XYZ file of C-alpha atoms in Angstrom:
689
model
C -89.528 143.000 13.483
C -88.412 139.694 12.007
C -89.091 137.707 15.157
C -92.502 139.175 15.909
C -93.558 138.940 12.310
C -92.618 135.283 12.109
C -93.871 134.619 15.610
C -97.294 135.690 14.489
C -99.087 132.543 15.504
C -102.255 133.599 17.221
C -100.548 131.827 20.041
C -103.760 130.425 20.963
C -101.251 128.063 22.450
C -101.460 129.931 25.676
C -105.193 129.984 25.670
C -105.231 126.245 25.305
C -107.058 124.036 27.747
C -106.895 120.230 27.700
C -109.724 118.726 25.672
C -111.144 116.989 28.717
C -111.818 120.358 30.355
C -114.750 122.530 29.372
C -114.209 126.206 28.579
C -115.242 128.430 31.459
C -119.049 128.627 31.275
C -119.129 132.391 31.703
C -116.988 132.699 28.585
C -118.946 130.212 26.538
C -122.409 131.414 27.392
C -124.639 132.662 24.616
C -125.179 136.395 24.812
C -128.458 137.489 23.212
C -128.073 140.196 20.581
C -130.022 143.378 20.672
C -130.668 145.786 17.860
C -127.945 148.392 17.594
C -128.831 151.944 18.392
C -127.663 154.693 16.077
C -124.488 156.672 16.566
C -121.607 154.249 15.966
C -120.535 153.603 12.345
C -118.949 150.279 13.254
C -120.534 146.880 12.669
C -117.700 144.481 13.535
C -114.637 144.152 15.752
C -111.795 141.870 14.608
C -109.328 140.506 17.165
C -105.836 139.203 16.664
C -104.843 136.508 19.148
C -101.306 136.868 20.468
C -100.838 139.887 22.690
C -104.533 140.760 22.370
C -106.651 137.904 23.680
C -103.806 135.999 25.314
C -100.359 136.973 26.640
C -97.670 137.972 24.168
C -95.478 135.114 22.849
C -92.352 137.209 23.293
C -93.013 137.250 27.047
C -93.340 133.461 27.086
C -90.136 133.127 25.080
C -88.296 135.384 27.519
C -89.563 133.368 30.474
C -88.574 130.092 28.809
C -85.046 131.367 28.103
C -84.588 132.367 31.745
C -85.823 128.972 32.966
C -83.439 127.107 30.659
C -80.475 129.463 31.158
C -80.389 130.257 27.463
C -79.148 133.660 26.259
C -81.894 136.216 25.772
C -83.120 136.414 22.186
C -81.989 132.914 21.231
C -85.476 131.695 20.375
C -86.087 134.769 18.214
C -82.992 134.114 16.105
C -83.936 130.483 15.706
C -87.445 131.216 14.477
C -86.512 133.852 11.893
C -84.205 131.458 10.050
C -85.432 131.129 6.458
C -87.686 134.190 6.493
C -91.000 133.811 4.666
C -89.954 130.393 3.368
C -88.579 129.221 6.707
C -90.038 126.338 8.763
C -92.012 128.632 11.060
C -93.929 130.397 8.303
C -94.564 127.085 6.543
C -95.961 125.709 9.795
C -98.402 128.619 10.106
C -99.508 128.300 6.473
C -100.294 124.639 7.037
C -97.516 123.503 4.714
C -95.679 121.608 7.436
C -96.734 119.491 10.420
C -95.632 120.318 13.929
C -93.429 117.212 14.029
C -91.729 118.255 10.774
C -91.235 121.764 12.094
C -89.609 120.532 15.314
C -87.276 118.318 13.339
C -86.219 121.195 11.040
C -85.948 123.597 13.948
C -83.596 121.335 15.896
C -81.498 120.674 12.793
C -81.006 124.392 12.141
C -80.201 125.408 15.719
C -76.683 123.886 16.072
C -75.515 126.384 13.449
C -76.389 129.199 15.891
C -75.066 127.802 19.164
C -72.883 125.028 20.435
C -75.452 123.561 22.837
C -78.672 121.793 21.803
C -81.881 123.767 22.208
C -84.581 121.977 24.240
C -87.249 123.036 21.772
C -89.742 120.441 22.978
C -89.841 122.099 26.387
C -90.498 125.456 24.739
C -93.581 124.150 22.966
C -94.656 122.382 26.150
C -94.648 125.736 27.914
C -96.544 127.405 25.062
C -99.257 124.744 25.120
C -99.517 124.549 28.908
C -102.404 125.886 30.931
C -99.948 128.101 32.780
C -99.038 130.076 29.655
C -102.336 129.620 27.791
C -104.550 131.860 29.860
C -106.968 134.182 28.003
C -107.461 137.698 29.334
C -110.770 137.687 31.185
C -111.295 141.390 30.471
C -111.101 140.727 26.729
C -113.439 137.761 26.998
C -116.031 139.851 28.800
C -115.577 142.664 26.270
C -116.359 140.278 23.417
C -119.567 139.229 25.163
C -120.582 142.862 25.619
C -119.783 143.734 21.998
C -122.013 140.898 20.811
C -124.740 141.916 23.249
C -124.776 145.356 21.593
C -125.455 143.779 18.200
C -121.990 144.039 16.643
C -120.234 141.124 14.964
C -116.922 139.721 16.226
C -114.131 137.866 14.468
C -110.769 136.368 15.301
C -108.034 136.637 12.674
C -105.172 134.363 13.678
C -101.907 132.978 12.374
C -101.910 129.446 13.769
C -100.964 125.862 12.928
C -102.093 122.258 13.012
C -101.702 120.088 16.081
C -100.433 116.497 15.832
C -104.056 115.279 16.012
C -104.855 117.150 12.791
C -106.954 119.887 14.407
C -106.093 123.558 14.091
C -104.710 125.065 17.257
C -107.493 127.431 18.290
C -108.377 126.908 21.951
C -110.970 129.682 22.145
C -114.705 129.227 22.281
C -115.786 129.588 18.649
C -119.300 130.585 19.722
C -117.861 133.930 20.790
C -117.093 134.828 17.169
C -119.206 135.220 14.053
C -116.155 134.560 11.888
C -112.926 132.659 12.565
C -110.095 132.975 10.041
C -107.051 130.716 10.618
C -103.847 130.946 8.605
C -103.139 127.212 8.589
C -106.575 126.504 7.056
C -106.401 129.282 4.483
C -102.722 128.936 3.537
C -102.248 132.696 4.015
C -100.675 134.587 6.927
C -100.925 138.166 8.135
C -99.904 140.729 6.981
C -100.970 139.446 3.552
C -103.912 141.725 2.510
C -105.830 138.721 1.182
C -106.484 137.311 4.647
C -107.971 140.639 5.846
C -110.234 140.827 2.794
C -111.344 137.250 3.399
C -112.336 138.136 6.978
C -114.284 141.229 5.875
C -116.153 139.275 3.198
C -117.249 136.622 5.669
C -118.356 139.303 8.128
C -120.217 141.037 5.271
C -118.932 144.458 6.323
C -116.954 147.214 4.637
C -113.418 148.022 5.847
C -114.631 151.372 7.260
C -117.262 149.535 9.320
C -114.724 147.418 11.196
C -112.093 147.817 13.925
C -109.008 145.600 14.091
C -106.968 145.072 17.285
C -103.380 143.823 17.052
C -100.125 144.329 18.961
C -97.818 144.367 15.896
C -97.259 147.470 13.805
C -96.837 145.701 10.460
C -100.145 143.839 10.873
C -101.910 147.093 11.791
C -100.322 148.923 8.855
C -101.643 146.347 6.386
C -105.155 146.681 7.839
C -105.009 150.489 7.788
C -104.066 150.473 4.088
C -107.303 148.602 3.406
C -109.375 151.240 5.244
C -109.892 149.272 8.468
C -109.760 151.297 11.679
C -107.003 149.904 13.933
C -106.049 149.915 17.621
C -102.574 148.985 18.772
C -102.708 146.776 21.864
C -99.935 147.434 24.365
C -102.081 146.118 27.210
C -105.678 144.945 27.310
C -107.024 147.594 29.701
C -105.709 150.544 27.675
C -106.908 148.998 24.409
C -110.404 148.499 25.803
C -110.583 152.107 26.969
C -109.778 153.226 23.417
C -112.249 150.741 21.946
C -114.964 152.006 24.319
C -114.385 155.519 22.942
C -114.999 154.378 19.364
C -117.971 152.125 20.111
C -119.702 154.420 22.571
C -120.544 151.845 25.276
C -118.666 150.282 28.233
C -116.790 147.028 27.688
C -115.067 146.378 30.970
C -116.931 144.274 33.503
C -118.469 145.946 36.531
C -117.837 143.544 39.403
C -121.017 143.002 41.444
C -120.991 143.447 45.233
C -117.852 145.597 45.215
C -117.233 149.113 46.480
C -114.285 151.409 47.123
C -112.005 150.168 49.873
C -112.974 151.516 53.289
C -110.392 153.695 54.961
C -109.940 151.268 57.856
C -109.504 148.391 55.376
C -106.916 149.964 53.057
C -103.816 147.987 52.064
C -100.525 149.304 50.605
C -100.964 149.054 46.847
C -97.308 149.669 45.901
C -95.921 146.679 47.777
C -98.889 144.561 46.681
C -98.317 145.446 43.018
C -94.640 144.542 43.309
C -95.543 141.190 44.888
C -98.156 140.397 42.227
C -95.859 141.214 39.321
C -93.299 138.905 40.880
C -95.945 136.200 41.252
C -97.415 136.514 37.757
C -94.042 136.825 36.059
C -93.773 138.075 32.513
C -97.540 138.036 31.987
C -97.945 141.031 34.330
C -95.006 143.080 33.048
C -97.089 145.477 31.013
C -98.351 148.988 31.578
C -101.462 149.725 33.594
C -102.055 150.579 37.268
C -103.310 148.222 39.936
C -107.061 148.661 40.525
C -108.326 147.682 43.962
C -111.946 147.244 45.080
C -113.434 145.640 48.161
C -116.167 143.022 48.182
C -119.032 144.041 50.455
C -120.172 140.444 50.881
C -119.132 138.481 53.970
C -118.621 138.864 57.702
C -115.210 137.221 58.152
C -111.947 137.641 56.247
C -111.600 140.749 54.102
C -111.898 140.122 50.369
C -110.590 142.389 47.607
C -111.019 142.515 43.836
C -107.727 143.233 42.048
C -107.097 144.163 38.436
C -103.499 144.243 37.274
C -102.671 144.421 33.576
C -105.117 141.922 32.076
C -105.451 139.804 35.212
C -108.456 139.775 37.512
C -107.664 138.356 40.923
C -109.190 138.046 44.376
C -107.243 138.575 47.604
C -108.325 137.293 51.019
C -106.684 138.597 54.182
C -107.246 138.674 57.900
C -109.154 141.675 59.269
C -107.182 144.321 61.163
C -106.889 144.529 64.932
C -106.686 141.934 67.688
C -108.362 138.692 66.618
C -109.827 135.741 68.472
C -107.639 132.638 68.804
C -107.668 130.439 65.664
C -110.053 132.835 63.888
C -109.551 134.052 60.307
C -106.845 131.513 59.437
C -106.267 132.321 55.757
C -103.480 129.731 55.681
C -106.029 126.970 56.284
C -108.356 128.432 53.664
C -105.583 128.313 51.078
C -104.712 124.716 51.895
C -108.260 123.372 51.754
C -109.147 125.201 48.520
C -106.046 123.883 46.787
C -106.621 120.307 47.981
C -110.295 120.290 47.037
C -109.572 121.816 43.638
C -107.189 118.958 42.956
C -109.938 116.543 44.078
C -112.425 117.929 41.546
C -114.596 119.984 43.898
C -115.650 123.302 42.291
C -113.552 125.971 44.022
C -111.670 129.072 42.833
C -108.147 128.470 41.512
C -105.671 129.602 44.168
C -102.343 131.034 43.025
C -100.261 131.743 46.113
C -100.211 132.081 49.893
C -98.136 134.950 51.292
C -97.185 134.711 54.957
C -94.904 137.749 54.824
C -96.633 140.518 56.853
C -94.368 143.153 55.314
C -96.299 143.032 52.006
C -99.721 144.284 53.166
C -99.524 143.956 56.947
C -100.952 140.454 57.446
C -100.959 137.007 55.764
C -103.119 136.665 52.665
C -103.694 134.465 49.645
C -104.481 135.202 46.013
C -106.836 133.354 43.690
C -108.297 133.860 40.242
C -111.572 135.721 40.020
C -114.425 133.362 39.160
C -117.192 135.226 37.311
C -120.723 134.003 37.840
C -123.864 134.566 39.874
C -124.118 134.764 43.685
C -127.658 134.484 45.024
C -127.880 136.526 48.226
C -131.635 136.051 48.545
C -132.644 132.468 49.365
C -136.075 133.024 47.795
C -134.402 133.451 44.368
C -136.664 136.289 43.167
C -137.369 136.476 39.453
C -137.039 132.729 38.878
C -139.625 130.158 37.899
C -140.448 127.448 40.481
C -138.647 124.821 38.379
C -135.533 127.017 38.255
C -135.528 127.492 42.028
C -135.836 123.778 42.569
C -132.941 123.175 40.163
C -130.725 125.659 42.046
C -131.446 124.007 45.411
C -130.853 120.582 43.893
C -127.495 121.693 42.460
C -126.533 123.135 45.841
C -127.460 119.857 47.533
C -125.461 117.831 45.026
C -122.285 119.888 45.391
C -122.549 119.548 49.175
C -122.709 115.778 48.716
C -119.698 116.011 46.389
C -117.759 117.845 49.100
C -118.700 115.306 51.763
C -117.698 112.500 49.413
C -114.056 113.632 49.119
C -111.578 110.935 50.134
C -109.723 112.588 53.031
C -106.689 110.345 52.718
C -106.380 110.701 48.942
C -106.632 114.489 49.303
C -103.875 114.445 51.963
C -106.203 116.076 54.486
C -105.971 113.518 57.311
C -104.418 116.133 59.589
C -106.664 119.012 58.529
C -108.644 118.581 61.740
C -109.203 116.181 64.601
C -111.300 113.164 63.705
C -114.200 112.370 66.034
C -116.129 114.407 68.635
C -116.467 117.267 66.165
C -119.679 118.722 67.578
C -118.380 118.557 71.140
C -115.219 120.438 70.164
C -117.219 122.965 68.159
C -119.520 123.677 71.096
C -116.460 124.244 73.278
C -114.752 126.467 70.682
C -117.778 128.631 70.001
C -118.620 128.876 73.687
C -115.098 130.137 74.353
C -115.184 132.563 71.423
C -118.622 133.787 72.427
C -117.318 134.488 75.921
C -114.421 136.437 74.417
C -116.820 138.506 72.293
C -119.542 138.895 74.917
C -120.790 142.442 75.373
C -123.899 141.675 77.470
C -125.713 138.649 78.889
C -127.979 136.800 76.448
C -130.235 134.384 78.393
C -130.780 131.951 75.506
C -127.016 131.663 74.957
C -126.535 130.858 78.641
C -129.121 128.064 78.431
C -127.622 126.714 75.194
C -124.121 126.682 76.648
C -125.491 124.425 79.396
C -127.842 122.355 77.207
C -125.746 121.528 74.126
C -122.991 119.505 75.892
C -125.687 117.367 77.528
C -127.282 116.344 74.221
C -124.351 115.670 71.883
C -124.839 113.117 69.068
C -123.684 109.643 70.094
C -122.336 108.806 66.636
C -120.715 111.162 64.131
C -119.312 110.520 60.670
C -116.119 112.369 59.674
C -115.760 114.179 56.326
C -114.448 117.495 55.094
C -116.959 120.077 56.291
C -117.285 123.617 54.978
C -118.525 125.059 58.256
C -120.606 127.829 56.668
C -122.281 126.171 53.685
C -124.989 128.504 52.403
C -126.485 129.554 49.095
C -124.719 132.920 49.211
C -121.337 131.207 49.549
C -121.704 129.602 46.109
C -120.991 130.972 42.634
C -123.487 129.678 40.061
C -123.341 129.582 36.298
C -125.343 132.607 35.115
C -127.414 130.608 32.632
C -128.047 127.274 34.347
C -128.195 125.569 37.735
C -124.518 124.646 38.034
C -122.198 125.496 40.921
C -118.931 126.951 39.602
C -117.218 127.534 42.943
C -117.708 127.211 46.704
C -116.448 130.262 48.608
C -115.471 131.258 52.159
C -113.628 128.318 53.731
C -112.700 130.009 56.989
C -114.610 127.532 59.166
C -113.716 124.375 57.233
C -112.244 121.342 58.999
C -112.857 117.605 59.417
C -116.155 116.984 61.123
C -119.744 115.836 61.131
C -121.292 116.417 57.679
C -124.786 116.847 59.145
C -123.621 120.135 60.645
C -123.139 121.437 57.079
C -126.617 120.302 56.073
C -128.133 122.035 59.091
C -126.183 125.209 58.357
C -127.465 125.026 54.788
C -131.038 125.036 56.155
C -130.677 128.111 58.387
C -132.520 130.313 55.887
C -135.551 128.022 56.061
C -136.111 129.317 59.607
C -135.087 132.949 59.152
C -137.587 135.590 57.973
C -137.198 137.348 54.644
C -136.371 140.660 56.362
C -133.437 139.290 58.343
C -130.642 141.815 57.686
C -127.669 139.423 57.414
C -129.149 136.510 55.448
C -132.561 136.777 53.830
C -134.612 133.771 54.865
C -137.785 132.120 53.605
C -139.644 131.125 56.791
C -142.486 133.565 56.081
C -142.877 132.565 52.410
C -144.879 129.843 50.653
C -142.120 127.401 49.679
C -144.422 125.116 47.722
C -145.561 127.964 45.507
C -141.971 129.129 45.050
C -140.733 125.654 44.160
C -138.181 125.641 47.010
C -137.807 122.368 48.950
C -138.761 122.555 52.613
C -136.030 121.881 55.166
C -137.389 118.355 55.603
C -137.413 117.760 51.825
C -133.933 119.214 51.448
C -132.561 116.987 54.216
C -134.212 113.946 52.622
C -132.679 114.904 49.270
C -129.252 114.964 50.919
C -129.782 111.604 52.636
C -130.947 110.036 49.363
C -127.873 111.362 47.499
C -125.525 110.142 50.244
C -127.488 106.899 50.716
C -127.739 107.319 54.497
C -130.724 107.107 56.883
C -132.214 110.354 58.183
C -130.925 111.415 61.602
C -133.504 111.478 64.393
C -131.743 114.282 66.263
C -132.028 116.786 63.388
C -133.321 119.447 65.788
C -130.090 119.223 67.773
C -128.062 120.032 64.660
C -130.306 123.028 63.947
C -129.915 124.236 67.537
C -126.149 123.864 67.244
C -126.044 125.702 63.891
C -128.049 128.655 65.178
C -125.914 128.727 68.347
C -122.787 128.944 66.217
C -124.365 131.621 64.027
C -125.216 133.642 67.133
C -121.592 133.402 68.285
C -120.350 134.561 64.867
C -122.764 137.498 64.864
C -121.681 138.414 68.367
C -118.040 138.484 67.261
C -118.964 140.572 64.197
C -120.884 142.973 66.433
C -117.917 143.316 68.789
C -115.587 144.015 65.838
C -118.038 146.549 64.402
C -117.896 148.485 67.649
C -114.141 148.794 67.110
C -114.390 149.560 63.382
C -112.872 146.212 62.375
C -115.846 144.610 60.627
C -115.923 144.342 56.831
C -119.718 144.326 56.498
C -121.820 147.280 57.465
C -124.772 145.139 58.695
C -122.552 143.787 61.472
C -122.835 147.048 63.307
C -126.524 147.731 62.759
C -127.699 146.073 65.933
C -126.326 144.062 68.803
C -129.714 142.386 69.144
C -129.187 140.018 66.222
C -127.163 137.488 68.279
C -130.010 137.392 70.797
C -132.622 136.861 68.088
C -130.660 133.987 66.548
C -129.871 132.390 69.912
C -133.600 132.352 70.670
C -134.154 130.411 67.451
C -131.453 127.984 68.560
C -133.208 127.526 71.885
C -136.467 126.831 70.085
C -134.833 123.837 68.412
C -133.333 122.723 71.710
C -136.835 122.715 73.166
C -138.066 120.740 70.177
C -135.276 118.198 70.588
C -136.148 117.850 74.268
C -139.732 117.099 73.337
C -138.551 114.423 70.870
C -136.432 112.785 73.555
C -139.308 112.674 76.049
C -141.715 111.316 73.444
C -139.325 108.419 72.976
C -139.245 107.584 76.678
C -141.659 105.002 78.165
C -144.692 106.642 79.829
C -144.365 104.624 83.049
C -143.806 105.798 86.555
C -140.187 106.467 87.377
C -138.518 105.288 90.556
C -135.604 106.818 92.428
C -134.126 108.869 89.530
C -136.860 110.767 87.750
C -136.912 112.921 84.646
C -137.766 116.483 85.278
C -139.269 118.710 82.620
C -140.543 122.216 82.373
C -142.251 124.364 79.822
C -139.699 126.376 77.867
C -139.293 129.960 78.964
C -139.153 131.209 75.399
C -141.573 131.242 72.505
C -142.228 127.886 70.778
C -139.986 126.783 67.906
C -140.557 128.190 64.450
C -141.354 125.619 61.782
C -140.627 126.002 58.031
C -144.324 126.663 57.432
C -144.246 129.685 59.737
C -146.231 128.152 62.656
C -144.951 127.410 66.147
C -145.315 124.265 68.220
C -145.019 124.103 71.993
C -142.712 121.540 73.459
C -140.850 120.625 76.604
C -137.164 120.199 77.147
C -135.360 117.804 79.362
C -133.056 118.111 82.285
C -132.071 115.318 84.624
C -131.633 116.455 88.231
C -132.271 114.234 91.228
C -135.687 115.205 92.666
C -136.724 114.278 96.202
C -139.188 111.397 96.476
C -141.427 113.517 98.654
C -142.372 115.554 95.610
C -144.241 112.601 94.153
C -144.365 111.331 90.598
C -144.031 113.908 87.824
C -146.357 113.481 84.862
C -144.387 113.632 81.624
C -146.953 112.310 79.123
C -150.575 113.265 78.415
C -151.460 109.556 78.443
C -150.550 109.457 82.129
C -153.095 112.175 82.980
C -156.384 111.255 84.570
C -159.484 111.302 82.365
C -160.944 114.576 83.778
C -157.644 116.382 83.175
C -156.786 114.856 79.790
C -159.720 116.419 77.908
C -158.997 120.075 78.843
C -155.304 119.395 78.215
C -156.014 118.373 74.613
C -158.340 121.349 74.118
C -155.621 123.679 75.356
C -153.118 121.962 73.051
C -155.396 122.490 70.015
C -155.894 126.132 70.974
C -152.129 126.729 71.125
C -151.574 125.073 67.739
C -154.280 127.191 66.093
C -153.036 130.462 67.630
C -149.398 130.889 66.641
C -147.149 133.318 68.437
C -147.283 136.933 67.173
C -144.840 137.936 64.430
C -141.406 138.906 65.689
C -140.140 142.313 64.649
C -136.431 142.350 63.966
C -134.285 145.279 65.031
C -133.818 147.801 62.245
């Protein structure tokens, strides 16, 4: 009891974040209060810090002793020296500075052991981000309690930092009242500090609930008439608190569902691995809770709750996979490197290559709470809000493309140069491997794309699948918290990312995989058109607009068609994570037709740039596209021609490739026909259900 009583610092230490870092926005956000409904007699919930909102200090002490090869319990004996009038208690009452405490502590320790105690390293561990991690489940519970109209308070034994500030690294906006021992000169379990908290909350003892992990602190609160809950682990404590309050406190993770039978992973071996990974912070009671994210078409993604940790696991899908596909090892590397470079990504914890754990390689990262917008039209928002979201998305894409490859140690992350050429080859090969039937547009694209590759390409880190629904946004403002799904990332042409980002501009709102906006009024919605969005990107990056933009759109839709074809093939074998993958095998054909539309448009641009003079021995040959005209962001279609360059016999005569070269009698009906086509768009396409 002596150690835990004296070690009663709210050990906000382990919730500490460096001052230059902002608290996680989801934690700091303001939660609007609503009037409490009748039924619950409670008006306030009071939280202790150590072992309640952050990991227990005894666990940190045990870990530190193991790391320094110091006998177990050494730190406990050192801290209890002097009892209530010892250095530790004086530090928490604000009667001693941290520097004075360290000096006294080191002076007293030689009496207990023959070797010097590296006390500085102990406090370094306590104040590190590694050991100062708040429990996300408790943070969310506090937000929900406040949303229900109850008051919240933190009652902590803490101390002053060398800079003169009290050591309380939590977001104070989460609490109506904050009571700190070093400011008040009183420590728990002194009844006066509880009474002080109740007075500031303006509630009676019977109207409050106090959570603590130490019996003597709970006993003192109970004697005052406060209802108490002993916290052995956060999950169990919240279940008990939910019973008293009458409403749920634990977060319901959006876009998750029970794990499908074909996607199950062995939870026992996974739990053992995670407890090993998390160390002492996970060595508490509570089962592993596993859910599966329904979002995505590639690597399988799971939501994991263990003790008070909320994690995300990404693994390869089951079954035989295409070459180089689903490389979780590459995902882990790029996320870690970009996180170090300041790009908003989830925090990765570990990569496990051992297939004996769950059957295939995987990596683990921290869960990043926030908002994922799966509908590109952003329903329910004001036009100004939609514009702000698209602007934030554009800016974070520019931030990604601005990463210094050499400084991030990513020079060998992919080949530099000829990115689009290699991508066309890769996706052609993978499409052939996944092919289940002949798709005419894909056959034409496979022939056309290599003949119209960009002559110049810049090299940056590219995401490979940069879309709105692969971003986590702050729930209250237009700020990207994390970029997800790095399976297709490499070094390549950044314009391919921009084109991928604009796919939804040309997809209809009823498209089953990604809801598009091609049939909506973008101006009224406040969403930039594809042209405006591309200009925004070019302005941010300070580069001229590319003339061959239609090529990049054709390439992006071609790649999307190949991905959908692979997903369809896997769905036939029960290997696909997302149910929509198996709804129809016609989706790859629909998307490949859109890709061909842009190829036709690019061919028209090329011919418009050619001189309208008669050609000699080698002539350009053109034909009207077999398919419907390309879809524009406004929903209309324009007819165009595409180019091929065979050698045509001279006996065929000169081929007219420009309306200006037509004779006067023919030119007039040509223009009338052209106006008729423009004013009569192609009928609406009905997608497969």
